[in-house]
Amino acid sequence: MPACSPSDSLVDPLFSRCARAIGRLLARGLAPLVAIAATLALAIALSGAEAAPSGELSQQDASARAAYLYNFLGYIEWPSRAFALADSPLVIGVVNAEPVAAELLLSTVGRNVNNRPVTIRRIRPGESLQDIHLLYIGPGEAEQVESLLAQVPQRWTVTVTDEQAAGVISFRHADGRLRFEVSNAAAERGDFKLSSRLMSVAIVQPGPN
């Protein structure tokens, strides 16, 4: 089976999840063909679920978004002032998407990105959006999403929205799979750098001026 490279994980987070699932099955002593067959069945089921209309997120929708969010961390460069210390964590904030927060908490335990631990912060209504590196705002009314984006205090916070064009990154369903768009205009206003590898697999939009 081909190795799962970082770019593979970015293009299709389901592949990354399936590769990890195969590893777990093999570790339990299952025959390789049985492990791969079981995991491929899971992948087919998940890919079908990803084509579902947007709304309240299902477990499969949440898992795919969580995988993308984690992978985004490796393709964004933040300024040094975004971290209090050399080993300060990368913080993913999640608003209005409890299933995504739960998936991230499970999948990031003990993991590091660029030698930094990853912290997941559930954001409740009225709580501060300070010191968040990647902020995901789940499905909601456009006015609510815009209001939250206006409250982000730091230009180095990378915002991710769901089926909205307002954030730096926006999830989209296209060709039966979950994809993501990048607003060039929003990214250019931010104090961070998106890697060329991330941009090469994104749907790039000029965004509002």
Short mmCIF file of N, CA and C in Angstrom, two decimals, residues 2-170:
data_model
loop_
_atom_site.label_atom_id
_atom_site.label_comp_id
_atom_site.label_asym_id
_atom_site.label_seq_id
_atom_site.Cartn_x
_atom_site.Cartn_y
_atom_site.Cartn_z
N PRO A 2 0.59 2.28 -0.82
CA PRO A 2 1.44 3.47 -0.86
C PRO A 2 1.49 4.16 0.49
N ALA A 3 2.59 4.82 0.75
CA ALA A 3 2.72 5.58 2.00
C ALA A 3 1.81 6.78 1.96
N CYS A 4 1.35 7.21 3.13
CA CYS A 4 0.47 8.37 3.24
C CYS A 4 1.32 9.60 3.50
N SER A 5 1.51 10.44 2.49
CA SER A 5 2.33 11.63 2.63
C SER A 5 1.49 12.78 3.17
N PRO A 6 2.14 13.87 3.67
CA PRO A 6 1.38 15.02 4.16
C PRO A 6 0.44 15.58 3.12
N SER A 7 0.85 15.60 1.84
CA SER A 7 -0.03 16.16 0.82
C SER A 7 -1.23 15.26 0.60
N ASP A 8 -1.06 13.94 0.73
CA ASP A 8 -2.20 13.02 0.63
C ASP A 8 -3.21 13.34 1.71
N SER A 9 -2.73 13.53 2.94
CA SER A 9 -3.62 13.81 4.05
C SER A 9 -4.36 15.11 3.86
N LEU A 10 -3.70 16.09 3.26
CA LEU A 10 -4.33 17.38 3.06
C LEU A 10 -5.41 17.30 2.00
N VAL A 11 -5.12 16.58 0.91
CA VAL A 11 -6.09 16.48 -0.16
C VAL A 11 -7.29 15.66 0.26
N ASP A 12 -7.08 14.59 1.00
CA ASP A 12 -8.18 13.73 1.39
C ASP A 12 -7.95 13.20 2.79
N PRO A 13 -8.51 13.86 3.82
CA PRO A 13 -8.27 13.41 5.19
C PRO A 13 -8.83 12.03 5.46
N LEU A 14 -9.81 11.57 4.66
CA LEU A 14 -10.33 10.22 4.85
C LEU A 14 -9.24 9.18 4.59
N PHE A 15 -8.35 9.44 3.62
CA PHE A 15 -7.25 8.52 3.34
C PHE A 15 -6.38 8.37 4.58
N SER A 16 -6.08 9.50 5.21
CA SER A 16 -5.24 9.48 6.41
C SER A 16 -5.89 8.68 7.51
N ARG A 17 -7.20 8.87 7.72
CA ARG A 17 -7.91 8.14 8.76
C ARG A 17 -7.90 6.64 8.46
N CYS A 18 -8.09 6.29 7.19
CA CYS A 18 -8.12 4.88 6.83
C CYS A 18 -6.75 4.23 7.00
N ALA A 19 -5.69 4.97 6.66
CA ALA A 19 -4.34 4.43 6.85
C ALA A 19 -4.08 4.14 8.31
N ARG A 20 -4.52 5.05 9.20
CA ARG A 20 -4.32 4.82 10.63
C ARG A 20 -5.15 3.64 11.10
N ALA A 21 -6.37 3.50 10.53
CA ALA A 21 -7.22 2.38 10.92
C ALA A 21 -6.61 1.05 10.52
N ILE A 22 -6.00 1.00 9.33
CA ILE A 22 -5.33 -0.22 8.90
C ILE A 22 -4.21 -0.58 9.87
N GLY A 23 -3.43 0.43 10.28
CA GLY A 23 -2.35 0.19 11.23
C GLY A 23 -2.86 -0.39 12.54
N ARG A 24 -3.98 0.14 13.03
CA ARG A 24 -4.53 -0.36 14.29
C ARG A 24 -4.99 -1.80 14.14
N LEU A 25 -5.63 -2.12 13.01
CA LEU A 25 -6.10 -3.49 12.80
C LEU A 25 -4.93 -4.47 12.69
N LEU A 26 -3.88 -4.06 11.98
CA LEU A 26 -2.72 -4.94 11.86
C LEU A 26 -2.06 -5.15 13.21
N ALA A 27 -2.03 -4.11 14.03
CA ALA A 27 -1.42 -4.23 15.35
C ALA A 27 -2.18 -5.22 16.22
N ARG A 28 -3.47 -5.39 15.94
CA ARG A 28 -4.28 -6.33 16.72
C ARG A 28 -4.16 -7.76 16.19
N GLY A 29 -3.36 -7.95 15.15
CA GLY A 29 -3.12 -9.30 14.68
C GLY A 29 -4.01 -9.75 13.54
N LEU A 30 -4.83 -8.85 12.98
CA LEU A 30 -5.67 -9.24 11.86
C LEU A 30 -4.82 -9.39 10.61
N ALA A 31 -5.22 -10.31 9.74
CA ALA A 31 -4.49 -10.51 8.50
C ALA A 31 -4.54 -9.24 7.67
N PRO A 32 -3.47 -8.93 6.93
CA PRO A 32 -3.43 -7.68 6.16
C PRO A 32 -4.63 -7.49 5.24
N LEU A 33 -5.02 -8.53 4.49
CA LEU A 33 -6.13 -8.37 3.56
C LEU A 33 -7.44 -8.11 4.29
N VAL A 34 -7.63 -8.74 5.43
CA VAL A 34 -8.84 -8.51 6.22
C VAL A 34 -8.86 -7.08 6.73
N ALA A 35 -7.71 -6.62 7.22
CA ALA A 35 -7.62 -5.25 7.74
C ALA A 35 -7.91 -4.23 6.67
N ILE A 36 -7.31 -4.41 5.49
CA ILE A 36 -7.50 -3.46 4.41
C ILE A 36 -8.94 -3.48 3.92
N ALA A 37 -9.54 -4.68 3.79
CA ALA A 37 -10.92 -4.78 3.33
C ALA A 37 -11.88 -4.09 4.29
N ALA A 38 -11.65 -4.29 5.58
CA ALA A 38 -12.52 -3.65 6.56
C ALA A 38 -12.41 -2.14 6.50
N THR A 39 -11.18 -1.65 6.32
CA THR A 39 -10.98 -0.21 6.29
C THR A 39 -11.51 0.41 5.01
N LEU A 40 -11.40 -0.29 3.89
CA LEU A 40 -11.98 0.21 2.64
C LEU A 40 -13.49 0.32 2.75
N ALA A 41 -14.12 -0.63 3.43
CA ALA A 41 -15.57 -0.54 3.64
C ALA A 41 -15.91 0.71 4.43
N LEU A 42 -15.09 1.02 5.44
CA LEU A 42 -15.29 2.24 6.22
C LEU A 42 -15.13 3.47 5.34
N ALA A 43 -14.12 3.47 4.48
CA ALA A 43 -13.88 4.62 3.61
C ALA A 43 -15.06 4.87 2.67
N ILE A 44 -15.64 3.79 2.12
CA ILE A 44 -16.78 3.94 1.22
C ILE A 44 -17.96 4.54 1.96
N ALA A 45 -18.19 4.06 3.17
CA ALA A 45 -19.30 4.60 3.96
C ALA A 45 -19.09 6.07 4.29
N LEU A 46 -17.84 6.43 4.67
CA LEU A 46 -17.55 7.81 5.03
C LEU A 46 -17.66 8.72 3.82
N SER A 47 -17.16 8.29 2.67
CA SER A 47 -17.19 9.16 1.50
C SER A 47 -18.62 9.42 1.06
N GLY A 48 -19.50 8.44 1.24
CA GLY A 48 -20.91 8.67 0.92
C GLY A 48 -21.53 9.67 1.84
N ALA A 49 -21.17 9.60 3.13
CA ALA A 49 -21.73 10.53 4.09
C ALA A 49 -21.26 11.94 3.84
N GLU A 50 -20.04 12.09 3.32
CA GLU A 50 -19.52 13.44 3.10
C GLU A 50 -20.29 14.20 2.05
N ALA A 51 -21.02 13.52 1.20
CA ALA A 51 -21.76 14.20 0.15
C ALA A 51 -23.10 14.71 0.65
N ALA A 52 -23.44 14.47 1.91
CA ALA A 52 -24.72 14.89 2.45
C ALA A 52 -24.80 16.40 2.49
N PRO A 53 -26.01 16.96 2.39
CA PRO A 53 -26.16 18.41 2.42
C PRO A 53 -25.66 18.98 3.73
N SER A 54 -25.26 20.27 3.65
CA SER A 54 -24.78 20.94 4.85
C SER A 54 -25.92 21.17 5.83
N GLY A 55 -25.61 21.16 7.09
CA GLY A 55 -26.59 21.39 8.14
C GLY A 55 -25.93 21.03 9.44
N GLU A 56 -26.65 20.38 10.35
CA GLU A 56 -26.02 19.90 11.57
C GLU A 56 -25.06 18.78 11.19
N LEU A 57 -23.85 18.85 11.70
CA LEU A 57 -22.81 17.94 11.25
C LEU A 57 -23.02 16.54 11.80
N SER A 58 -22.91 15.55 10.93
CA SER A 58 -22.92 14.16 11.36
C SER A 58 -21.54 13.79 11.89
N GLN A 59 -21.42 12.60 12.46
CA GLN A 59 -20.13 12.14 12.96
C GLN A 59 -19.10 12.08 11.84
N GLN A 60 -19.52 11.61 10.66
CA GLN A 60 -18.59 11.51 9.54
C GLN A 60 -18.17 12.90 9.04
N ASP A 61 -19.12 13.83 8.98
CA ASP A 61 -18.79 15.20 8.59
C ASP A 61 -17.79 15.80 9.57
N ALA A 62 -18.06 15.61 10.87
CA ALA A 62 -17.19 16.16 11.91
C ALA A 62 -15.78 15.57 11.82
N SER A 63 -15.68 14.28 11.58
CA SER A 63 -14.38 13.62 11.49
C SER A 63 -13.55 14.17 10.33
N ALA A 64 -14.20 14.37 9.19
CA ALA A 64 -13.48 14.87 8.02
C ALA A 64 -13.00 16.29 8.25
N ARG A 65 -13.84 17.13 8.85
CA ARG A 65 -13.44 18.51 9.13
C ARG A 65 -12.31 18.55 10.16
N ALA A 66 -12.41 17.71 11.17
CA ALA A 66 -11.35 17.67 12.19
C ALA A 66 -10.02 17.27 11.56
N ALA A 67 -10.05 16.30 10.65
CA ALA A 67 -8.81 15.87 10.00
C ALA A 67 -8.21 17.01 9.18
N TYR A 68 -9.04 17.73 8.46
CA TYR A 68 -8.55 18.87 7.70
C TYR A 68 -7.94 19.92 8.63
N LEU A 69 -8.66 20.27 9.69
CA LEU A 69 -8.19 21.32 10.59
C LEU A 69 -6.82 20.97 11.17
N TYR A 70 -6.66 19.73 11.60
CA TYR A 70 -5.36 19.31 12.14
C TYR A 70 -4.27 19.43 11.07
N ASN A 71 -4.58 18.99 9.86
CA ASN A 71 -3.58 19.03 8.79
C ASN A 71 -3.25 20.45 8.37
N PHE A 72 -4.21 21.37 8.46
CA PHE A 72 -3.92 22.77 8.11
C PHE A 72 -2.75 23.32 8.92
N LEU A 73 -2.62 22.89 10.18
CA LEU A 73 -1.59 23.43 11.06
C LEU A 73 -0.19 23.30 10.46
N GLY A 74 0.04 22.23 9.72
CA GLY A 74 1.36 21.99 9.16
C GLY A 74 1.65 22.80 7.91
N TYR A 75 0.66 23.56 7.42
CA TYR A 75 0.83 24.30 6.17
C TYR A 75 0.62 25.80 6.37
N ILE A 76 0.69 26.25 7.62
CA ILE A 76 0.54 27.67 7.94
C ILE A 76 1.74 28.11 8.77
N GLU A 77 2.28 29.27 8.44
CA GLU A 77 3.40 29.83 9.21
C GLU A 77 2.91 31.07 9.95
N TRP A 78 3.03 31.02 11.28
CA TRP A 78 2.60 32.15 12.11
C TRP A 78 3.82 32.98 12.53
N PRO A 79 3.61 34.27 12.78
CA PRO A 79 4.74 35.10 13.25
C PRO A 79 5.15 34.70 14.65
N SER A 80 6.38 35.00 15.02
CA SER A 80 6.90 34.60 16.33
C SER A 80 6.07 35.19 17.47
N ARG A 81 5.51 36.38 17.26
CA ARG A 81 4.71 37.00 18.33
C ARG A 81 3.39 36.29 18.60
N ALA A 82 3.05 35.32 17.75
CA ALA A 82 1.83 34.55 17.98
C ALA A 82 2.03 33.51 19.09
N PHE A 83 3.27 33.38 19.60
CA PHE A 83 3.58 32.40 20.63
C PHE A 83 4.31 33.07 21.78
N ALA A 84 3.84 32.81 22.98
CA ALA A 84 4.48 33.42 24.16
C ALA A 84 5.86 32.82 24.41
N LEU A 85 6.00 31.50 24.16
CA LEU A 85 7.26 30.80 24.42
C LEU A 85 7.63 29.94 23.22
N ALA A 86 8.86 29.48 23.21
CA ALA A 86 9.33 28.66 22.10
C ALA A 86 8.56 27.36 21.98
N ASP A 87 8.03 26.86 23.11
CA ASP A 87 7.29 25.60 23.08
C ASP A 87 5.80 25.80 23.36
N SER A 88 5.30 27.03 23.17
CA SER A 88 3.86 27.28 23.35
C SER A 88 3.06 26.45 22.35
N PRO A 89 1.87 26.01 22.73
CA PRO A 89 1.09 25.14 21.85
C PRO A 89 0.43 25.91 20.70
N LEU A 90 0.11 25.17 19.66
CA LEU A 90 -0.78 25.66 18.61
C LEU A 90 -2.20 25.44 19.12
N VAL A 91 -3.02 26.48 19.05
CA VAL A 91 -4.37 26.42 19.61
C VAL A 91 -5.40 26.42 18.48
N ILE A 92 -6.24 25.38 18.46
CA ILE A 92 -7.39 25.35 17.55
C ILE A 92 -8.63 25.67 18.38
N GLY A 93 -9.31 26.75 18.02
CA GLY A 93 -10.57 27.09 18.67
C GLY A 93 -11.74 26.60 17.84
N VAL A 94 -12.78 26.11 18.50
CA VAL A 94 -13.95 25.58 17.79
C VAL A 94 -15.20 26.23 18.36
N VAL A 95 -16.00 26.81 17.47
CA VAL A 95 -17.25 27.46 17.84
C VAL A 95 -18.41 26.77 17.12
N ASN A 96 -19.47 26.48 17.85
CA ASN A 96 -20.70 25.98 17.23
C ASN A 96 -20.49 24.65 16.48
N ALA A 97 -19.61 23.80 16.98
CA ALA A 97 -19.36 22.51 16.32
C ALA A 97 -18.79 21.54 17.35
N GLU A 98 -19.58 21.16 18.31
CA GLU A 98 -19.12 20.26 19.37
C GLU A 98 -18.59 18.94 18.84
N PRO A 99 -19.24 18.32 17.83
CA PRO A 99 -18.68 17.06 17.31
C PRO A 99 -17.27 17.22 16.74
N VAL A 100 -16.99 18.36 16.12
CA VAL A 100 -15.66 18.60 15.57
C VAL A 100 -14.65 18.75 16.71
N ALA A 101 -15.03 19.50 17.74
CA ALA A 101 -14.15 19.66 18.90
C ALA A 101 -13.84 18.31 19.53
N ALA A 102 -14.86 17.46 19.67
CA ALA A 102 -14.66 16.14 20.27
C ALA A 102 -13.71 15.29 19.43
N GLU A 103 -13.86 15.33 18.11
CA GLU A 103 -12.97 14.57 17.23
C GLU A 103 -11.54 15.08 17.34
N LEU A 104 -11.38 16.39 17.39
CA LEU A 104 -10.04 16.96 17.51
C LEU A 104 -9.38 16.58 18.83
N LEU A 105 -10.15 16.60 19.91
CA LEU A 105 -9.60 16.23 21.22
C LEU A 105 -9.07 14.80 21.20
N LEU A 106 -9.80 13.91 20.54
CA LEU A 106 -9.38 12.51 20.47
C LEU A 106 -8.17 12.33 19.56
N SER A 107 -8.16 13.04 18.44
CA SER A 107 -7.14 12.77 17.42
C SER A 107 -5.83 13.50 17.65
N THR A 108 -5.81 14.50 18.53
CA THR A 108 -4.58 15.27 18.72
C THR A 108 -3.85 14.95 20.02
N VAL A 109 -4.36 14.02 20.80
CA VAL A 109 -3.72 13.67 22.06
C VAL A 109 -2.28 13.17 21.81
N GLY A 110 -1.33 13.83 22.44
CA GLY A 110 0.06 13.41 22.32
C GLY A 110 0.72 13.73 21.00
N ARG A 111 0.08 14.50 20.15
CA ARG A 111 0.65 14.80 18.83
C ARG A 111 1.21 16.22 18.80
N ASN A 112 2.23 16.40 17.99
CA ASN A 112 2.88 17.70 17.84
C ASN A 112 2.90 18.10 16.37
N VAL A 113 2.90 19.40 16.13
CA VAL A 113 3.06 19.96 14.79
C VAL A 113 4.19 20.97 14.86
N ASN A 114 5.22 20.75 14.05
CA ASN A 114 6.39 21.64 14.06
C ASN A 114 6.95 21.82 15.47
N ASN A 115 7.03 20.71 16.18
CA ASN A 115 7.59 20.66 17.54
C ASN A 115 6.77 21.43 18.57
N ARG A 116 5.52 21.65 18.27
CA ARG A 116 4.62 22.28 19.23
C ARG A 116 3.45 21.36 19.53
N PRO A 117 3.04 21.26 20.80
CA PRO A 117 1.82 20.50 21.11
C PRO A 117 0.60 21.22 20.54
N VAL A 118 -0.48 20.49 20.43
CA VAL A 118 -1.73 21.05 19.90
C VAL A 118 -2.78 21.07 21.00
N THR A 119 -3.40 22.23 21.19
CA THR A 119 -4.44 22.39 22.19
C THR A 119 -5.76 22.71 21.50
N ILE A 120 -6.83 22.06 21.97
CA ILE A 120 -8.17 22.31 21.42
C ILE A 120 -8.96 23.11 22.44
N ARG A 121 -9.55 24.20 22.00
CA ARG A 121 -10.32 25.06 22.90
C ARG A 121 -11.76 25.18 22.39
N ARG A 122 -12.70 24.67 23.17
CA ARG A 122 -14.11 24.88 22.86
C ARG A 122 -14.49 26.31 23.25
N ILE A 123 -15.06 27.05 22.31
CA ILE A 123 -15.42 28.43 22.56
C ILE A 123 -16.93 28.53 22.80
N ARG A 124 -17.31 28.96 23.99
CA ARG A 124 -18.72 29.15 24.32
C ARG A 124 -19.13 30.58 23.99
N PRO A 125 -20.44 30.83 23.85
CA PRO A 125 -20.90 32.20 23.58
C PRO A 125 -20.37 33.19 24.59
N GLY A 126 -19.80 34.28 24.09
CA GLY A 126 -19.29 35.31 24.96
C GLY A 126 -17.85 35.12 25.41
N GLU A 127 -17.25 33.95 25.14
CA GLU A 127 -15.87 33.71 25.56
C GLU A 127 -14.88 34.39 24.62
N SER A 128 -13.70 34.65 25.13
CA SER A 128 -12.67 35.36 24.38
C SER A 128 -12.16 34.52 23.21
N LEU A 129 -11.85 35.22 22.12
CA LEU A 129 -11.22 34.59 20.96
C LEU A 129 -9.74 34.93 20.89
N GLN A 130 -9.19 35.34 22.02
CA GLN A 130 -7.78 35.74 22.10
C GLN A 130 -6.86 34.51 22.02
N ASP A 131 -5.72 34.71 21.37
CA ASP A 131 -4.63 33.71 21.35
C ASP A 131 -5.06 32.37 20.73
N ILE A 132 -5.82 32.43 19.65
CA ILE A 132 -6.21 31.24 18.90
C ILE A 132 -5.52 31.29 17.54
N HIS A 133 -4.84 30.24 17.18
CA HIS A 133 -4.12 30.22 15.91
C HIS A 133 -5.02 29.81 14.74
N LEU A 134 -5.88 28.85 14.97
CA LEU A 134 -6.80 28.38 13.92
C LEU A 134 -8.20 28.33 14.53
N LEU A 135 -9.11 29.14 14.01
CA LEU A 135 -10.47 29.23 14.57
C LEU A 135 -11.47 28.67 13.58
N TYR A 136 -12.15 27.58 13.99
CA TYR A 136 -13.21 27.01 13.15
C TYR A 136 -14.56 27.42 13.69
N ILE A 137 -15.37 28.02 12.81
CA ILE A 137 -16.75 28.41 13.15
C ILE A 137 -17.68 27.48 12.40
N GLY A 138 -18.43 26.67 13.13
CA GLY A 138 -19.32 25.69 12.52
C GLY A 138 -20.52 26.31 11.84
N PRO A 139 -21.40 25.45 11.28
CA PRO A 139 -22.56 25.93 10.53
C PRO A 139 -23.42 26.87 11.38
N GLY A 140 -23.87 27.95 10.77
CA GLY A 140 -24.72 28.92 11.46
C GLY A 140 -25.23 29.96 10.50
N GLU A 141 -26.05 30.84 10.99
CA GLU A 141 -26.56 31.92 10.16
C GLU A 141 -25.41 32.83 9.73
N ALA A 142 -25.51 33.37 8.52
CA ALA A 142 -24.44 34.21 7.99
C ALA A 142 -24.14 35.38 8.91
N GLU A 143 -25.19 35.98 9.48
CA GLU A 143 -24.97 37.12 10.37
C GLU A 143 -24.19 36.72 11.62
N GLN A 144 -24.49 35.52 12.15
CA GLN A 144 -23.78 35.03 13.33
C GLN A 144 -22.32 34.79 13.01
N VAL A 145 -22.05 34.20 11.85
CA VAL A 145 -20.67 33.93 11.45
C VAL A 145 -19.90 35.24 11.28
N GLU A 146 -20.52 36.20 10.59
CA GLU A 146 -19.87 37.49 10.37
C GLU A 146 -19.59 38.19 11.70
N SER A 147 -20.52 38.09 12.64
CA SER A 147 -20.33 38.72 13.95
C SER A 147 -19.14 38.12 14.68
N LEU A 148 -19.01 36.79 14.63
CA LEU A 148 -17.88 36.13 15.28
C LEU A 148 -16.55 36.52 14.62
N LEU A 149 -16.55 36.57 13.30
CA LEU A 149 -15.33 36.94 12.59
C LEU A 149 -14.89 38.36 12.96
N ALA A 150 -15.87 39.24 13.15
CA ALA A 150 -15.56 40.62 13.51
C ALA A 150 -14.95 40.72 14.91
N GLN A 151 -15.18 39.70 15.74
CA GLN A 151 -14.68 39.72 17.12
C GLN A 151 -13.27 39.14 17.25
N VAL A 152 -12.73 38.56 16.18
CA VAL A 152 -11.38 37.98 16.25
C VAL A 152 -10.38 39.11 16.48
N PRO A 153 -9.64 39.07 17.59
CA PRO A 153 -8.82 40.23 17.96
C PRO A 153 -7.46 40.30 17.29
N GLN A 154 -6.98 39.19 16.74
CA GLN A 154 -5.61 39.16 16.23
C GLN A 154 -5.56 38.80 14.76
N ARG A 155 -4.74 39.52 14.02
CA ARG A 155 -4.66 39.31 12.58
C ARG A 155 -3.95 38.00 12.24
N TRP A 156 -3.28 37.39 13.20
CA TRP A 156 -2.63 36.12 12.90
C TRP A 156 -3.52 34.91 13.16
N THR A 157 -4.77 35.13 13.54
CA THR A 157 -5.72 34.01 13.68
C THR A 157 -6.27 33.65 12.30
N VAL A 158 -6.08 32.40 11.91
CA VAL A 158 -6.60 31.90 10.63
C VAL A 158 -8.02 31.39 10.87
N THR A 159 -8.98 31.99 10.19
CA THR A 159 -10.38 31.63 10.39
C THR A 159 -10.85 30.62 9.34
N VAL A 160 -11.63 29.66 9.80
CA VAL A 160 -12.19 28.62 8.93
C VAL A 160 -13.69 28.59 9.14
N THR A 161 -14.45 28.71 8.06
CA THR A 161 -15.91 28.69 8.16
C THR A 161 -16.47 27.52 7.37
N ASP A 162 -17.77 27.33 7.50
CA ASP A 162 -18.42 26.17 6.90
C ASP A 162 -19.45 26.62 5.88
N GLU A 163 -19.15 26.34 4.60
CA GLU A 163 -20.06 26.73 3.51
C GLU A 163 -20.28 28.24 3.50
N GLN A 164 -19.30 29.00 3.97
CA GLN A 164 -19.36 30.46 3.96
C GLN A 164 -18.14 30.98 3.21
N ALA A 165 -18.25 32.19 2.67
CA ALA A 165 -17.11 32.78 1.98
C ALA A 165 -16.41 33.81 2.83
N ALA A 166 -16.75 33.88 4.11
CA ALA A 166 -16.27 34.96 4.96
C ALA A 166 -14.91 34.69 5.58
N GLY A 167 -14.55 33.44 5.81
CA GLY A 167 -13.30 33.14 6.49
C GLY A 167 -12.12 33.11 5.53
N VAL A 168 -10.93 32.94 6.10
CA VAL A 168 -9.75 32.75 5.26
C VAL A 168 -9.89 31.44 4.49
N ILE A 169 -10.34 30.40 5.20
CA ILE A 169 -10.58 29.09 4.59
C ILE A 169 -12.05 28.74 4.78
N SER A 170 -12.67 28.16 3.77
CA SER A 170 -14.07 27.76 3.85
C SER A 170 -14.24 26.35 3.32
#
